Coordinates of C-alpha atoms in Angstrom, one line a residue:
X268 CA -4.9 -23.7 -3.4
X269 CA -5.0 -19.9 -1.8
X270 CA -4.5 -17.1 -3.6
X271 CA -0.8 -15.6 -3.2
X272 CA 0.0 -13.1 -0.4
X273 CA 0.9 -9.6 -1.4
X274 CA 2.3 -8.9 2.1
X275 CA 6.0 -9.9 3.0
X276 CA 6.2 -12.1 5.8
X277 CA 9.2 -10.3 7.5
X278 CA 7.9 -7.1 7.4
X279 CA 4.1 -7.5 6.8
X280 CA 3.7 -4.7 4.7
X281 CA 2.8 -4.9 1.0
X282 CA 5.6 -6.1 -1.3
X283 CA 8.5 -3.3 -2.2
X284 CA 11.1 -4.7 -4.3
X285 CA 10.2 -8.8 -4.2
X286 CA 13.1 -11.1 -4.4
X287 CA 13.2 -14.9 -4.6
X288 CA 15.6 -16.9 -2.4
X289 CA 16.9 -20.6 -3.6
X290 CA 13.9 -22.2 -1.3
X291 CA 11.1 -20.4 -3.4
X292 CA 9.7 -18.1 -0.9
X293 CA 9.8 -14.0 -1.4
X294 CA 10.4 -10.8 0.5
X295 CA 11.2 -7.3 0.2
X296 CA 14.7 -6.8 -0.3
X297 CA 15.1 -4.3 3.0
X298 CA 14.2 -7.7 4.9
X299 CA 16.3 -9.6 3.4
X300 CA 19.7 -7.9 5.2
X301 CA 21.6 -11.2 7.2
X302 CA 24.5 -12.5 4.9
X303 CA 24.4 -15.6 4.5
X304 CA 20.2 -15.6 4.1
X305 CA 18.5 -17.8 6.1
X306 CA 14.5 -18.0 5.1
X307 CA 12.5 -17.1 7.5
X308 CA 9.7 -19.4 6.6
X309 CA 11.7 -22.9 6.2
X310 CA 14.4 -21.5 7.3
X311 CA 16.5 -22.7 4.2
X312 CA 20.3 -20.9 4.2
X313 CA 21.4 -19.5 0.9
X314 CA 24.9 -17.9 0.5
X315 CA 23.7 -15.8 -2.5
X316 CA 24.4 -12.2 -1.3
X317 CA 20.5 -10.7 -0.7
X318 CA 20.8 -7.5 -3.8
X319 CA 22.0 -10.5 -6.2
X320 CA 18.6 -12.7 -5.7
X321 CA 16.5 -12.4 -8.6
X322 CA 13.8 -9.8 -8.4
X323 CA 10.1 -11.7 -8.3
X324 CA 8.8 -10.2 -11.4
X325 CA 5.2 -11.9 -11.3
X326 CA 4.7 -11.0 -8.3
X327 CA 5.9 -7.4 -8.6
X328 CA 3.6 -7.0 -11.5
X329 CA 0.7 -8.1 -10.1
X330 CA 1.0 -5.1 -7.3
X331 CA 2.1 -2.6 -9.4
X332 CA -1.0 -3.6 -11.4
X333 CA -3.4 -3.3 -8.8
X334 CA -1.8 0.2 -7.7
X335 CA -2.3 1.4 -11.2
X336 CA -5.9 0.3 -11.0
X337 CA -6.7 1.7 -7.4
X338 CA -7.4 -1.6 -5.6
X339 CA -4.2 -1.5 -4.0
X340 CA -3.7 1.4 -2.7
X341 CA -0.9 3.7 -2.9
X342 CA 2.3 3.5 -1.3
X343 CA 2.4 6.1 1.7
X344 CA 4.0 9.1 0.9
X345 CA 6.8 10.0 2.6
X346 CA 6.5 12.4 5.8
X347 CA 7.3 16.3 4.8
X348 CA 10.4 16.4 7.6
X349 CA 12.2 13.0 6.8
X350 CA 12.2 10.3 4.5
X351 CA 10.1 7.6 6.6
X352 CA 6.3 6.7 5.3
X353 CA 3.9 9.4 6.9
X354 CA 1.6 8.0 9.2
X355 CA -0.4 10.8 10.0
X356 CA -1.5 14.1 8.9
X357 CA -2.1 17.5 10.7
X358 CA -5.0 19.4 9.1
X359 CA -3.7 23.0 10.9
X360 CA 0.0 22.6 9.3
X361 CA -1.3 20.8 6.2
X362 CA 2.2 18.3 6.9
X363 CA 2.5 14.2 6.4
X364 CA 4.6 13.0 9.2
X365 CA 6.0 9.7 10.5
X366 CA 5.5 8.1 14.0
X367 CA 8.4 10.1 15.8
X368 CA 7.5 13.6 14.3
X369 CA 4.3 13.0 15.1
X370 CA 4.8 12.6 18.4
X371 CA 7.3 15.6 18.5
X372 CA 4.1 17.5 16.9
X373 CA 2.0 16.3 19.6
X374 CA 4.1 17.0 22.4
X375 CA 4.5 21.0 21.2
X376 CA 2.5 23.1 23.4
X377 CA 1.7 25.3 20.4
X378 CA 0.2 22.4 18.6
X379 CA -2.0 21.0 21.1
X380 CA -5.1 22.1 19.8
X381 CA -4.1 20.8 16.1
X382 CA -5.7 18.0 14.4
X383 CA -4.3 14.9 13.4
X384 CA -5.6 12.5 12.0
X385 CA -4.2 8.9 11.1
X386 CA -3.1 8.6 7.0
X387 CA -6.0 5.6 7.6
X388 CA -8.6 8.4 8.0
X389 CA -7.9 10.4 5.1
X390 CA -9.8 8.4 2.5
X391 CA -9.5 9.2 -1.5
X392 CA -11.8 11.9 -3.0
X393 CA -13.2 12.8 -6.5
X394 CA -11.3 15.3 -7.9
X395 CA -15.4 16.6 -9.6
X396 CA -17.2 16.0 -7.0
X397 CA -15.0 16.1 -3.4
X398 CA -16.9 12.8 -2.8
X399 CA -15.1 10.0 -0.5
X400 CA -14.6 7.1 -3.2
X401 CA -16.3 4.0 -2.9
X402 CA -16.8 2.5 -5.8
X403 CA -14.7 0.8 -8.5
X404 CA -15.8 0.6 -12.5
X405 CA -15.0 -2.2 -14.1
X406 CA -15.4 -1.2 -17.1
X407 CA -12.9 2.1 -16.7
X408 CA -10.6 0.4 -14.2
X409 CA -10.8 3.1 -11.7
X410 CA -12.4 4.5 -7.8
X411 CA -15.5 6.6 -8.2
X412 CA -18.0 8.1 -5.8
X413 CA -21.4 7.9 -5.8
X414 CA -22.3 10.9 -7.4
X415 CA -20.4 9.6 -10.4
X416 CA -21.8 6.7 -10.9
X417 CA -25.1 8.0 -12.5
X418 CA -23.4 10.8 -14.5
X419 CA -20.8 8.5 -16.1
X420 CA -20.9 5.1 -15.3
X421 CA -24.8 4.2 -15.9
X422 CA -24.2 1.2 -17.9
X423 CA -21.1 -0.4 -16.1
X424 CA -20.7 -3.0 -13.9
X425 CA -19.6 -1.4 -10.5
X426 CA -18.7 -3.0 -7.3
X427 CA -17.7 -1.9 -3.9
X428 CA -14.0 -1.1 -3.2
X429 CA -13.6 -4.4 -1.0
X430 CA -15.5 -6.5 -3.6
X431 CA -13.3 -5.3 -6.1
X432 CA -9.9 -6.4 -3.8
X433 CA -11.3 -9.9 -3.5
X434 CA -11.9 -10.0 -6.9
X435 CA -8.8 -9.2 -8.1
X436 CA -6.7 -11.0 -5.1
X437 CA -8.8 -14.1 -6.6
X438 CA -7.4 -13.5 -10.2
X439 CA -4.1 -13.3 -8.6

């Protein structure tokens, strides 16, 4: 048996707000917007309104455990001119933006010259040491870099960051 997916299969994105239809399957509640719902998997039709489906607790916990511990990571944060996930950030006007204010950024001729890089780029940091993180403790439950790891975390077991996904998606 595989381990359970974390990403909806309307959307493809990680779980936000998990709901069960009648057939068993799950997905986000934003997905879930035709009245009657018809599953998009089996393709089942259920005449429960989509906000009155019960919310997929197990599942929900499991991410919001593994955002708690870092292995997941966090849900983008929103882009500083709208309310849509930020996509991208520019390093000149230190802003988050979305796809289409992005692309309003880019076609600025005052802001040709700017960097932007994708929100995939920017990678997490120590707040000591200004080290990319790239290792998990398991013995602290949490990222560390590398400069870390002797200073604090000697005697614990520490694996790499996608090591530490598998594992978890495996306890899952």
């Amino acid at each position: 048996m595989s381990a359970p997916s974390l990403d909806c299969p309307v959307c493809l994105d990680i779980f936000v707000d998990p709901r069960i239809i009648e057939c068993g399957h799950s997905f986000c509640l934003k997905c879930l917007t035709m009245s009657p719902v018809r599953c998009p998997v089996c393709r089942h039709q259920s005449d429960t309104p989509s906000r009155t489906l019960p919310i997929n607790y197990a599942l929900k916990g499991i991410i919001e455990d593994l955002r708690a511990s870092a292995i997941l990571a966090p849900a983008p944060p929103p882009c500083a001119l709208c309310s849509q996930p930020a996509l991208t950030h520019c390093r000149n006007c230190s802003l988050r933006m979305c796809a289409g204010h992005t692309e309003e950024h880019n076609r600025s001729p005052f802001m040709q010259k700017h960097k932007v890089d994708s929100s995939k780029q920017q990678r997490p940091r120590c707040a000591q040491h200004e080290e990319e993180l790239k290792l998990y403790c398991e013995a602290c439950s949490k990222l560390i870099c590398s400069l870390c790891f002797p200073l604090e975390h000697q005697s614990h077991r520490i694996l790499a960051i996608p090591e530490a996904a598998g594992k978890a998606r495996e306890r899952i």
